[in-house]
Amino acid sequence: MTRVSRASWLALLLKLQLVWVLAGALFLSAYAADDPNPVATAEERRVAALVLQQFPEISFAFTKAPGTGHFASTVLAMKRVRELGYLGPFHLYIHPEVRSAVAKLLPGYVSTGAEEQTISALNSTTHTLDLDADFPARGPGPRKIQRLGIVGGDDHGLYPDAIGVDALLVVQPPGWFRGPELRIYRKGAPIYPHKKSFHALDRVPFLYDAPNPQDPAAFAKYELLAVPSLANKAEGMATLLSALGHHDVMTLYGLSYASGPAKLATISEAVLKWMSQKAKVTTPGGTIVPLISQLNEKEWELFQLLVDGKGLQSQIQVVNLVDPHLPSVLKNLAPGTLVIVEVGSVTQNLWNYLMARSSLPPLVAGVNGVNYLSMLGKPFLTSMRGSSESLSPQLQSLLDDMSDRLMMDYAERIANFFTKVSDPLSRESTIFRTNHQQNLILGDKVTRLLAESGPTICPYLFPRRSFLGSSRAISDRGQKGTLSHLVSWWLEPIQVVRGELISRWKSLIRSMTDLPGSIR
């Protein structure tokens, strides 16, 4: 055979291989799209716990970010790691610009304290570190990953080098513009990929329960006295929580925007209209509105003007959480009236509790807030239109419609919404309940990400890695060694590139459409 003919045969084989790869990629995409992605099984939880036990300590990062959503995601990851049975110490690396925000989520951490602190209750050591700085290379990475780090939300491409670990798990909230990733130290051994994306877990939510303290007043004091900057709110919060069981409640968060006063006025009018409708069938009480958002003096003046213009000033009171008159205001709340309690910043546990105790649909903003209320399975409102992969199309459409009504001051429509969701058989209640059930099926993001990344982080635990490829096999969701898994193994590099292109395209779209503001 001549050299020319050999070259022709080689070119033909390469073309056939390329066609096979492209066909396989299309097949794999279709296969993955049909996967129902069921809840994390007991086996996946076992695998996640096994992966964690390989490390004597675990590091967590709190990177610079707007709002508190990123930090809350990292705290949730910490809680999940403990729930999976990990008892080793934590090292918490906190950007200096976010110390005060993180302190509200970590009882025992003092934002104005030393750069390195010990939180005995959490078996944790905190370190203040500029995570945006350039770090010198540490030399060749180890053949075995010995240090693991986790960050709940990251916008800046944090690398393991920054917190001195070999591998960094980036969890990301549901539907974030960058999906979950495993990042390996740059100069690590070549058998490890530089970065591995897990786009199948993009819409998987965080799973956690709402606090349910037996003594709400004691719970409030415990939470707030542990944070020096919030300690002055402890008595007022204890009073507020004790009064919640005697009145209707609507918790509000997400009004710290230019339209905040107008939306607060619309919601107040809607609550009063709803109480008026309720009075036709039962004896109404008053309504307490805990306002977690913070409005400045000029915004309160605008709110008062709007309320006066609606003729509602005699039915609405505003009182600060630290006001000494708070107990008497709550005790003497008249039927058919409402009181807005200026709560402001609180700890994450108290934020969760106030949302869970809201008898009327609470108002929320941000991906994590939507995720939390979706997990509770109760109706809620969003302060602005959005897009979350953790919501069904029907629920997203309903929330966007109500957000538009809130923006356009349609208080009557919002009051009708309150009435409809109070009926568990209504269309609106069914939409919320169905979305809740669908999210539960997806399982918990942290657990599944640990199980998915286990074969890469600890390959010595998974000798059959070549035929696993995904947590579907880890949890015995399919038959190992089938053609689909074999194709998945051969085409994994193409899937990584495909996933990265999808991630960058989503990032571009979000950057052009997202509104600025606080994310929780």
Short mmCIF file of C-alpha atoms in Angstrom, two decimals:
data_model
loop_
_atom_site.label_atom_id
_atom_site.label_comp_id
_atom_site.label_asym_id
_atom_site.label_seq_id
_atom_site.Cartn_x
_atom_site.Cartn_y
_atom_site.Cartn_z
CA MET A 1 0.00 0.00 0.00
CA THR A 2 1.44 3.36 -1.02
CA ARG A 3 1.97 6.26 1.32
CA VAL A 4 -0.79 8.19 -0.46
CA SER A 5 -3.32 5.38 -0.02
CA ARG A 6 -2.31 4.98 3.62
CA ALA A 7 -2.83 8.71 4.17
CA SER A 8 -6.23 8.51 2.46
CA TRP A 9 -7.29 5.60 4.66
CA LEU A 10 -6.08 7.45 7.75
CA ALA A 11 -8.03 10.58 6.74
CA LEU A 12 -11.14 8.46 6.14
CA LEU A 13 -10.80 6.81 9.57
CA LEU A 14 -10.42 10.21 11.25
CA LYS A 15 -13.55 11.48 9.45
CA LEU A 16 -15.53 8.40 10.50
CA GLN A 17 -14.33 8.85 14.08
CA LEU A 18 -15.42 12.50 14.03
CA VAL A 19 -18.86 11.54 12.70
CA TRP A 20 -19.14 8.88 15.41
CA VAL A 21 -18.18 11.37 18.12
CA LEU A 22 -20.68 13.98 16.93
CA ALA A 23 -23.45 11.39 16.64
CA GLY A 24 -22.60 10.10 20.08
CA ALA A 25 -22.70 13.63 21.49
CA LEU A 26 -26.19 14.16 20.08
CA PHE A 27 -27.28 10.79 21.45
CA LEU A 28 -25.87 11.56 24.87
CA SER A 29 -27.56 14.96 24.95
CA ALA A 30 -30.91 13.37 24.17
CA TYR A 31 -30.27 10.62 26.72
CA ALA A 32 -29.44 13.15 29.44
CA ALA A 33 -32.48 15.26 28.58
CA ASP A 34 -34.77 12.29 29.22
CA ASP A 35 -33.20 11.50 32.59
CA PRO A 36 -35.73 12.39 35.34
CA ASN A 37 -32.79 13.18 37.65
CA PRO A 38 -34.41 11.62 40.73
CA VAL A 39 -33.81 12.46 44.37
CA ALA A 40 -30.42 11.77 45.96
CA THR A 41 -30.59 8.20 47.23
CA ALA A 42 -29.28 6.79 50.49
CA GLU A 43 -26.36 5.40 48.49
CA GLU A 44 -25.46 8.88 47.23
CA ARG A 45 -25.56 10.20 50.76
CA ARG A 46 -23.29 7.36 51.80
CA VAL A 47 -20.86 8.17 48.97
CA ALA A 48 -20.89 11.88 49.85
CA ALA A 49 -20.14 11.08 53.50
CA LEU A 50 -17.37 8.69 52.45
CA VAL A 51 -15.73 11.38 50.31
CA LEU A 52 -15.81 13.87 53.18
CA GLN A 53 -14.20 11.40 55.59
CA GLN A 54 -11.06 11.30 53.42
CA PHE A 55 -10.08 14.80 54.59
CA PRO A 56 -8.84 15.70 58.10
CA GLU A 57 -10.21 19.25 57.68
CA ILE A 58 -12.32 21.17 55.17
CA SER A 59 -12.03 24.81 54.12
CA PHE A 60 -14.87 27.16 53.17
CA ALA A 61 -14.63 30.52 51.37
CA PHE A 62 -16.72 33.68 51.68
CA THR A 63 -15.88 35.73 48.60
CA LYS A 64 -16.74 39.36 47.89
CA ALA A 65 -20.33 39.67 46.65
CA PRO A 66 -23.42 41.90 46.82
CA GLY A 67 -26.10 41.06 49.34
CA THR A 68 -25.80 37.95 51.50
CA GLY A 69 -26.91 35.18 49.12
CA HIS A 70 -23.42 33.91 48.38
CA PHE A 71 -22.56 33.73 52.08
CA ALA A 72 -25.84 32.05 52.96
CA SER A 73 -25.09 29.37 50.35
CA THR A 74 -21.71 28.68 51.96
CA VAL A 75 -23.29 28.46 55.42
CA LEU A 76 -25.86 26.01 54.04
CA ALA A 77 -23.02 23.92 52.62
CA MET A 78 -21.36 23.91 56.05
CA LYS A 79 -24.58 22.68 57.66
CA ARG A 80 -25.03 19.95 55.06
CA VAL A 81 -21.45 18.70 55.55
CA ARG A 82 -22.13 18.38 59.29
CA GLU A 83 -25.45 16.63 58.61
CA LEU A 84 -23.56 14.10 56.49
CA GLY A 85 -21.62 13.12 59.60
CA TYR A 86 -18.38 15.04 59.13
CA LEU A 87 -16.87 15.95 62.55
CA GLY A 88 -13.50 17.40 61.52
CA PRO A 89 -12.53 21.09 61.88
CA PHE A 90 -13.53 23.81 59.42
CA HIS A 91 -11.31 26.63 58.20
CA LEU A 92 -13.32 29.65 57.07
CA TYR A 93 -11.64 32.16 54.73
CA ILE A 94 -13.48 35.49 54.74
CA HIS A 95 -12.86 38.43 52.42
CA PRO A 96 -12.20 41.56 54.55
CA GLU A 97 -14.96 43.55 52.81
CA VAL A 98 -17.70 41.09 53.78
CA ARG A 99 -16.87 40.46 57.44
CA SER A 100 -19.87 42.38 58.79
CA ALA A 101 -22.31 40.54 56.49
CA VAL A 102 -20.83 37.13 57.31
CA ALA A 103 -21.03 37.89 61.06
CA LYS A 104 -24.84 37.96 60.78
CA LEU A 105 -24.80 34.41 59.45
CA LEU A 106 -22.15 32.93 61.76
CA PRO A 107 -23.05 33.27 65.46
CA GLY A 108 -19.84 33.63 67.42
CA TYR A 109 -17.90 35.43 64.70
CA VAL A 110 -17.05 39.08 65.49
CA SER A 111 -16.65 41.27 62.41
CA THR A 112 -14.45 43.77 64.27
CA GLY A 113 -12.42 41.11 66.05
CA ALA A 114 -9.06 39.55 65.25
CA GLU A 115 -8.26 38.43 61.72
CA GLU A 116 -8.05 34.86 63.01
CA GLN A 117 -10.79 33.72 65.39
CA THR A 118 -11.92 30.41 66.86
CA ILE A 119 -15.63 29.53 66.97
CA SER A 120 -15.74 26.58 69.36
CA ALA A 121 -19.45 25.87 68.81
CA LEU A 122 -18.79 25.33 65.08
CA ASN A 123 -15.36 23.66 65.52
CA SER A 124 -14.13 26.34 63.12
CA THR A 125 -11.24 28.75 62.71
CA THR A 126 -11.83 31.92 60.68
CA HIS A 127 -9.18 33.68 58.59
CA THR A 128 -9.48 37.15 57.05
CA LEU A 129 -7.96 36.96 53.58
CA ASP A 130 -8.14 39.03 50.40
CA LEU A 131 -9.47 36.32 48.09
CA ASP A 132 -9.11 38.61 45.06
CA ALA A 133 -5.32 38.86 45.35
CA ASP A 134 -2.90 37.00 43.05
CA PHE A 135 -1.32 34.01 44.75
CA PRO A 136 2.10 32.59 43.90
CA ALA A 137 2.19 29.02 42.70
CA ARG A 138 2.82 26.49 45.45
CA GLY A 139 4.86 24.24 43.21
CA PRO A 140 3.80 20.89 41.72
CA GLY A 141 0.49 19.65 43.07
CA PRO A 142 0.18 16.34 44.90
CA ARG A 143 -0.65 13.10 43.16
CA LYS A 144 -3.43 12.67 45.70
CA ILE A 145 -5.90 15.40 46.60
CA GLN A 146 -5.32 16.00 50.30
CA ARG A 147 -7.12 19.30 50.98
CA LEU A 148 -10.74 20.02 50.03
CA GLY A 149 -12.47 23.41 49.91
CA ILE A 150 -16.10 24.40 49.35
CA VAL A 151 -17.68 27.74 48.38
CA GLY A 152 -21.46 28.14 48.21
CA GLY A 153 -21.54 30.91 45.61
CA ASP A 154 -18.74 32.45 43.55
CA ASP A 155 -18.83 35.05 40.77
CA HIS A 156 -15.10 35.65 40.39
CA GLY A 157 -13.56 32.31 39.47
CA LEU A 158 -11.98 31.55 42.85
CA TYR A 159 -9.20 28.97 42.52
CA PRO A 160 -8.10 26.39 45.09
CA ASP A 161 -4.75 28.22 45.45
CA ALA A 162 -6.49 31.14 47.18
CA ILE A 163 -7.39 29.12 50.27
CA GLY A 164 -4.58 26.57 50.10
CA VAL A 165 -6.54 23.52 48.98
CA ASP A 166 -6.00 21.03 46.18
CA ALA A 167 -9.64 20.83 45.05
CA LEU A 168 -12.47 23.36 45.36
CA LEU A 169 -16.16 22.47 45.05
CA VAL A 170 -18.25 25.43 43.84
CA VAL A 171 -21.87 24.69 44.74
CA GLN A 172 -23.76 27.74 43.30
CA PRO A 173 -27.46 28.43 44.03
CA PRO A 174 -30.10 26.90 41.70
CA GLY A 175 -30.12 28.47 38.24
CA TRP A 176 -27.02 30.60 38.88
CA PHE A 177 -25.32 31.96 35.77
CA ARG A 178 -22.35 29.66 36.50
CA GLY A 179 -23.26 26.12 37.41
CA PRO A 180 -21.66 23.76 39.96
CA GLU A 181 -17.99 23.04 39.35
CA LEU A 182 -15.02 21.13 40.68
CA ARG A 183 -11.81 23.15 40.33
CA ILE A 184 -8.46 21.42 40.71
CA TYR A 185 -5.22 23.13 41.70
CA ARG A 186 -3.55 24.49 38.54
CA LYS A 187 -0.28 22.60 38.86
CA GLY A 188 -1.87 19.36 39.97
CA ALA A 189 -1.03 15.99 38.49
CA PRO A 190 -2.14 15.66 34.85
CA ILE A 191 -4.56 12.84 35.66
CA TYR A 192 -6.85 15.50 37.19
CA PRO A 193 -8.81 17.92 34.99
CA HIS A 194 -8.33 21.64 35.59
CA LYS A 195 -12.09 22.15 35.92
CA LYS A 196 -15.10 19.87 35.73
CA SER A 197 -18.64 21.23 35.35
CA PHE A 198 -21.82 19.53 36.57
CA HIS A 199 -24.54 21.18 34.52
CA ALA A 200 -27.00 18.38 35.24
CA LEU A 201 -27.13 19.76 38.79
CA ASP A 202 -27.84 23.38 37.77
CA ARG A 203 -31.45 23.40 38.91
CA VAL A 204 -31.05 21.05 41.88
CA PRO A 205 -32.01 23.04 45.01
CA PHE A 206 -30.62 23.27 48.52
CA LEU A 207 -32.75 21.17 50.86
CA TYR A 208 -33.16 22.32 54.45
CA ASP A 209 -35.91 22.72 57.00
CA ALA A 210 -37.25 25.88 58.62
CA PRO A 211 -36.31 26.47 62.27
CA ASN A 212 -39.01 25.28 64.66
CA PRO A 213 -38.00 26.39 68.16
CA GLN A 214 -40.12 25.40 71.15
CA ASP A 215 -39.49 28.81 72.72
CA PRO A 216 -39.42 31.48 69.98
CA ALA A 217 -38.48 34.29 72.39
CA ALA A 218 -35.48 32.37 73.73
CA PHE A 219 -34.54 31.45 70.16
CA ALA A 220 -34.56 35.14 69.17
CA LYS A 221 -32.32 36.13 72.06
CA TYR A 222 -29.90 33.28 71.43
CA GLU A 223 -29.54 34.23 67.76
CA LEU A 224 -29.14 38.00 68.20
CA LEU A 225 -27.07 38.17 71.38
CA ALA A 226 -24.42 36.08 69.60
CA VAL A 227 -23.93 38.89 67.03
CA PRO A 228 -22.71 42.12 68.71
CA SER A 229 -24.02 44.37 65.94
CA LEU A 230 -27.54 42.91 66.34
CA ALA A 231 -27.64 42.38 70.11
CA ASN A 232 -29.75 45.51 70.68
CA LYS A 233 -32.60 43.86 68.73
CA ALA A 234 -32.85 40.80 70.99
CA GLU A 235 -35.62 42.03 73.31
CA GLY A 236 -37.70 43.53 70.51
CA MET A 237 -37.41 40.36 68.42
CA ALA A 238 -38.44 38.22 71.38
CA THR A 239 -41.52 40.43 71.78
CA LEU A 240 -42.33 40.25 68.07
CA LEU A 241 -42.03 36.45 67.84
CA SER A 242 -44.23 36.02 70.92
CA ALA A 243 -46.97 38.09 69.24
CA LEU A 244 -46.95 36.30 65.88
CA GLY A 245 -49.29 33.53 67.01
CA HIS A 246 -52.11 35.98 67.79
CA HIS A 247 -52.33 37.77 64.42
CA ASP A 248 -51.94 37.25 60.69
CA VAL A 249 -48.38 37.83 59.49
CA MET A 250 -46.82 38.91 56.19
CA THR A 251 -43.00 39.00 56.15
CA LEU A 252 -41.39 41.31 53.59
CA TYR A 253 -37.89 41.24 52.12
CA GLY A 254 -36.61 42.76 48.88
CA LEU A 255 -37.91 46.34 49.07
CA SER A 256 -34.51 48.06 49.27
CA TYR A 257 -34.84 49.45 45.76
CA ALA A 258 -36.02 52.72 44.22
CA SER A 259 -39.60 51.42 44.03
CA GLY A 260 -39.54 50.02 47.59
CA PRO A 261 -41.83 52.64 49.22
CA ALA A 262 -44.42 52.35 46.43
CA LYS A 263 -44.47 48.54 46.65
CA LEU A 264 -44.76 48.68 50.43
CA ALA A 265 -47.76 51.02 50.10
CA THR A 266 -49.39 48.68 47.55
CA ILE A 267 -48.85 45.64 49.75
CA SER A 268 -50.28 47.47 52.77
CA GLU A 269 -53.39 48.38 50.80
CA ALA A 270 -53.70 44.80 49.52
CA VAL A 271 -53.49 43.40 53.06
CA LEU A 272 -56.19 45.82 54.24
CA LYS A 273 -58.44 44.85 51.31
CA TRP A 274 -57.84 41.16 52.05
CA MET A 275 -58.81 41.71 55.70
CA SER A 276 -61.96 43.46 54.51
CA GLN A 277 -62.84 40.45 52.31
CA LYS A 278 -62.06 38.10 55.19
CA ALA A 279 -64.39 40.06 57.52
CA LYS A 280 -67.35 38.86 55.42
CA VAL A 281 -66.87 35.26 56.59
CA THR A 282 -65.02 35.51 59.90
CA THR A 283 -64.01 37.98 62.57
CA PRO A 284 -60.72 39.51 61.39
CA GLY A 285 -57.80 40.38 63.59
CA GLY A 286 -54.91 42.70 62.88
CA THR A 287 -51.91 41.90 60.68
CA ILE A 288 -48.24 42.19 61.63
CA VAL A 289 -45.83 42.99 58.79
CA PRO A 290 -42.18 42.29 59.75
CA LEU A 291 -40.08 44.35 57.29
CA ILE A 292 -36.60 42.84 56.93
CA SER A 293 -35.67 45.34 54.20
CA GLN A 294 -34.24 48.66 55.31
CA LEU A 295 -35.72 51.96 54.08
CA ASN A 296 -34.01 55.29 54.68
CA GLU A 297 -35.67 58.42 56.07
CA LYS A 298 -36.61 59.85 52.68
CA GLU A 299 -38.12 56.54 51.59
CA TRP A 300 -40.27 56.44 54.73
CA GLU A 301 -41.45 59.97 54.00
CA LEU A 302 -42.44 58.90 50.49
CA PHE A 303 -44.26 55.86 51.89
CA GLN A 304 -46.22 58.08 54.26
CA LEU A 305 -47.23 60.39 51.41
CA LEU A 306 -48.47 57.42 49.37
CA VAL A 307 -50.44 56.04 52.30
CA ASP A 308 -51.99 59.44 52.96
CA GLY A 309 -52.92 59.68 49.28
CA LYS A 310 -54.75 56.34 49.56
CA GLY A 311 -56.55 57.49 52.70
CA LEU A 312 -55.16 54.60 54.75
CA GLN A 313 -53.20 56.50 57.39
CA SER A 314 -55.63 55.61 60.19
CA GLN A 315 -55.25 51.85 59.50
CA ILE A 316 -51.45 51.60 59.28
CA GLN A 317 -48.85 51.98 62.01
CA VAL A 318 -45.06 51.83 61.70
CA VAL A 319 -42.88 50.93 64.68
CA ASN A 320 -39.19 50.07 64.98
CA LEU A 321 -38.10 46.77 66.50
CA VAL A 322 -36.09 48.57 69.19
CA ASP A 323 -38.86 51.06 70.03
CA PRO A 324 -39.85 50.71 73.72
CA HIS A 325 -43.51 51.11 72.71
CA LEU A 326 -43.40 47.94 70.55
CA PRO A 327 -45.05 45.66 73.18
CA SER A 328 -48.04 47.98 73.66
CA VAL A 329 -48.42 48.55 69.90
CA LEU A 330 -48.59 44.81 69.24
CA LYS A 331 -50.86 44.15 72.22
CA ASN A 332 -53.36 46.82 71.18
CA LEU A 333 -53.40 46.03 67.45
CA ALA A 334 -57.01 46.59 66.38
CA PRO A 335 -58.94 44.29 64.02
CA GLY A 336 -58.76 45.37 60.39
CA THR A 337 -55.50 47.31 60.87
CA LEU A 338 -51.85 46.48 60.33
CA VAL A 339 -48.54 47.37 61.93
CA ILE A 340 -45.27 47.44 59.99
CA VAL A 341 -42.36 46.48 62.24
CA GLU A 342 -38.99 47.77 61.04
CA VAL A 343 -36.85 44.69 61.63
CA GLY A 344 -33.86 45.32 59.35
CA SER A 345 -30.94 42.89 59.31
CA VAL A 346 -31.22 39.62 61.23
CA THR A 347 -29.39 36.30 61.35
CA GLN A 348 -30.08 33.72 58.67
CA ASN A 349 -31.99 31.46 61.08
CA LEU A 350 -34.28 34.32 62.10
CA TRP A 351 -34.77 35.32 58.45
CA ASN A 352 -35.82 31.74 57.70
CA TYR A 353 -38.12 31.62 60.73
CA LEU A 354 -39.89 34.89 59.92
CA MET A 355 -40.51 33.70 56.36
CA ALA A 356 -41.83 30.34 57.55
CA ARG A 357 -44.16 31.98 60.11
CA SER A 358 -45.75 34.25 57.51
CA SER A 359 -49.44 33.28 57.28
CA LEU A 360 -49.91 35.47 54.21
CA PRO A 361 -47.62 34.87 51.19
CA PRO A 362 -44.29 36.49 52.13
CA LEU A 363 -42.40 38.76 49.74
CA VAL A 364 -38.88 37.71 48.77
CA ALA A 365 -36.04 38.65 46.43
CA GLY A 366 -33.05 36.69 45.16
CA VAL A 367 -32.30 33.14 44.07
CA ASN A 368 -31.71 31.74 47.57
CA GLY A 369 -34.88 33.30 48.93
CA VAL A 370 -36.92 31.77 46.11
CA ASN A 371 -35.19 28.42 46.67
CA TYR A 372 -36.02 28.50 50.40
CA LEU A 373 -39.70 29.34 49.97
CA SER A 374 -40.00 26.74 47.20
CA MET A 375 -38.66 24.17 49.66
CA LEU A 376 -41.28 25.23 52.23
CA GLY A 377 -43.98 24.58 49.64
CA LYS A 378 -45.98 27.66 50.64
CA PRO A 379 -47.24 30.46 48.35
CA PHE A 380 -45.06 33.56 48.12
CA LEU A 381 -44.46 36.71 46.07
CA THR A 382 -41.29 38.08 44.47
CA SER A 383 -40.41 41.77 44.52
CA MET A 384 -39.52 41.80 40.82
CA ARG A 385 -39.70 39.65 37.71
CA GLY A 386 -37.01 37.01 37.47
CA SER A 387 -35.95 33.68 36.09
CA SER A 388 -35.12 30.71 38.28
CA GLU A 389 -34.46 27.18 37.08
CA SER A 390 -35.85 25.91 40.39
CA LEU A 391 -39.32 27.12 39.39
CA SER A 392 -41.72 25.46 36.98
CA PRO A 393 -42.82 27.54 33.97
CA GLN A 394 -46.32 27.79 35.45
CA LEU A 395 -45.05 29.12 38.78
CA GLN A 396 -42.59 31.50 37.14
CA SER A 397 -45.43 32.92 35.03
CA LEU A 398 -47.67 33.32 38.09
CA LEU A 399 -44.94 35.07 40.10
CA ASP A 400 -44.06 37.38 37.21
CA ASP A 401 -47.74 38.29 36.79
CA MET A 402 -48.10 39.16 40.48
CA SER A 403 -44.81 41.09 40.43
CA ASP A 404 -46.18 43.18 37.56
CA ARG A 405 -49.36 43.81 39.55
CA LEU A 406 -47.26 44.93 42.50
CA MET A 407 -45.26 47.29 40.31
CA MET A 408 -48.43 48.75 38.76
CA ASP A 409 -50.17 49.28 42.14
CA TYR A 410 -52.96 46.75 41.53
CA ALA A 411 -53.73 46.15 45.21
CA GLU A 412 -57.10 44.54 44.43
CA ARG A 413 -55.48 41.80 42.33
CA ILE A 414 -52.95 41.06 45.04
CA ALA A 415 -55.70 40.87 47.68
CA ASN A 416 -57.55 38.39 45.44
CA PHE A 417 -54.33 36.37 45.17
CA PHE A 418 -54.17 36.16 48.98
CA THR A 419 -57.73 34.83 49.02
CA LYS A 420 -57.10 32.26 46.27
CA VAL A 421 -53.95 30.75 47.81
CA SER A 422 -55.77 30.32 51.12
CA ASP A 423 -57.81 27.62 49.35
CA PRO A 424 -55.60 24.49 49.01
CA LEU A 425 -57.66 23.30 46.03
CA SER A 426 -57.28 26.50 43.98
CA ARG A 427 -55.25 26.59 40.78
CA GLU A 428 -52.69 28.90 42.38
CA SER A 429 -52.16 26.65 45.42
CA THR A 430 -51.82 23.64 43.14
CA ILE A 431 -49.06 25.37 41.12
CA PHE A 432 -47.03 26.08 44.27
CA ARG A 433 -47.57 22.58 45.65
CA THR A 434 -46.62 20.86 42.39
CA ASN A 435 -43.42 22.89 42.09
CA HIS A 436 -42.53 21.96 45.67
CA GLN A 437 -43.00 18.26 44.96
CA GLN A 438 -40.92 18.45 41.78
CA ASN A 439 -38.07 20.14 43.63
CA LEU A 440 -38.05 17.50 46.36
CA ILE A 441 -37.54 14.87 43.67
CA LEU A 442 -34.30 16.55 42.59
CA GLY A 443 -32.64 16.06 45.97
CA ASP A 444 -30.03 18.25 47.69
CA LYS A 445 -27.36 20.05 45.68
CA VAL A 446 -24.45 19.73 48.12
CA THR A 447 -25.00 16.01 48.66
CA ARG A 448 -25.31 15.23 44.98
CA LEU A 449 -22.33 17.39 44.02
CA LEU A 450 -20.13 15.54 46.52
CA ALA A 451 -21.32 12.20 45.13
CA GLU A 452 -20.83 13.33 41.51
CA SER A 453 -17.31 14.64 42.13
CA GLY A 454 -16.22 11.71 44.30
CA PRO A 455 -14.61 9.67 41.48
CA THR A 456 -12.44 12.67 40.55
CA ILE A 457 -11.56 13.79 44.07
CA CYS A 458 -10.93 10.28 45.42
CA PRO A 459 -10.36 7.97 42.41
CA TYR A 460 -8.90 5.27 44.68
CA LEU A 461 -12.40 4.83 46.16
CA PHE A 462 -13.96 4.24 42.73
CA PRO A 463 -11.99 1.59 40.80
CA ARG A 464 -14.81 1.27 38.26
CA ARG A 465 -14.72 4.97 37.37
CA SER A 466 -14.50 4.34 33.61
CA PHE A 467 -18.01 2.88 33.58
CA LEU A 468 -19.58 5.20 36.16
CA GLY A 469 -19.33 8.69 34.75
CA SER A 470 -22.20 10.10 36.80
CA SER A 471 -24.08 9.79 40.05
CA ARG A 472 -26.74 7.83 38.17
CA ALA A 473 -24.36 4.87 38.25
CA ILE A 474 -23.03 5.68 41.72
CA SER A 475 -26.53 5.39 43.11
CA ASP A 476 -27.45 2.33 41.00
CA ARG A 477 -29.89 4.37 38.90
CA GLY A 478 -29.07 2.44 35.75
CA GLN A 479 -27.27 -0.67 34.56
CA LYS A 480 -23.50 -0.19 34.79
CA GLY A 481 -21.52 -0.96 31.67
CA THR A 482 -24.35 -0.31 29.23
CA LEU A 483 -23.72 1.31 25.84
CA SER A 484 -25.01 4.68 27.08
CA HIS A 485 -22.52 4.74 29.96
CA LEU A 486 -19.69 3.65 27.66
CA VAL A 487 -20.55 6.43 25.21
CA SER A 488 -20.75 8.86 28.15
CA TRP A 489 -17.24 7.88 29.22
CA TRP A 490 -15.73 8.28 25.73
CA LEU A 491 -17.47 11.60 25.14
CA GLU A 492 -16.88 13.16 28.56
CA PRO A 493 -14.32 15.73 27.23
CA ILE A 494 -16.83 16.87 24.59
CA GLN A 495 -19.51 17.20 27.27
CA VAL A 496 -17.17 19.37 29.34
CA VAL A 497 -16.54 21.70 26.38
CA ARG A 498 -20.25 21.74 25.55
CA GLY A 499 -21.10 22.54 29.16
CA GLU A 500 -18.57 25.36 29.29
CA LEU A 501 -20.05 26.93 26.14
CA ILE A 502 -23.54 26.70 27.65
CA SER A 503 -22.28 28.28 30.89
CA ARG A 504 -20.66 31.19 29.07
CA TRP A 505 -23.75 31.76 26.92
CA LYS A 506 -25.97 31.81 30.03
CA SER A 507 -23.57 34.21 31.69
CA LEU A 508 -23.72 36.53 28.69
CA ILE A 509 -27.53 36.47 28.61
CA ARG A 510 -27.80 37.09 32.37
CA SER A 511 -25.33 40.00 32.18
CA MET A 512 -27.57 41.70 29.60
CA THR A 513 -30.87 41.04 31.38
CA ASP A 514 -30.26 40.93 35.14
CA LEU A 515 -31.18 43.91 37.26
CA PRO A 516 -28.69 45.10 39.89
CA GLY A 517 -29.53 44.61 43.51
CA SER A 518 -29.17 42.52 46.59
CA ILE A 519 -29.24 38.75 46.20
CA ARG A 520 -30.17 36.57 49.10
#
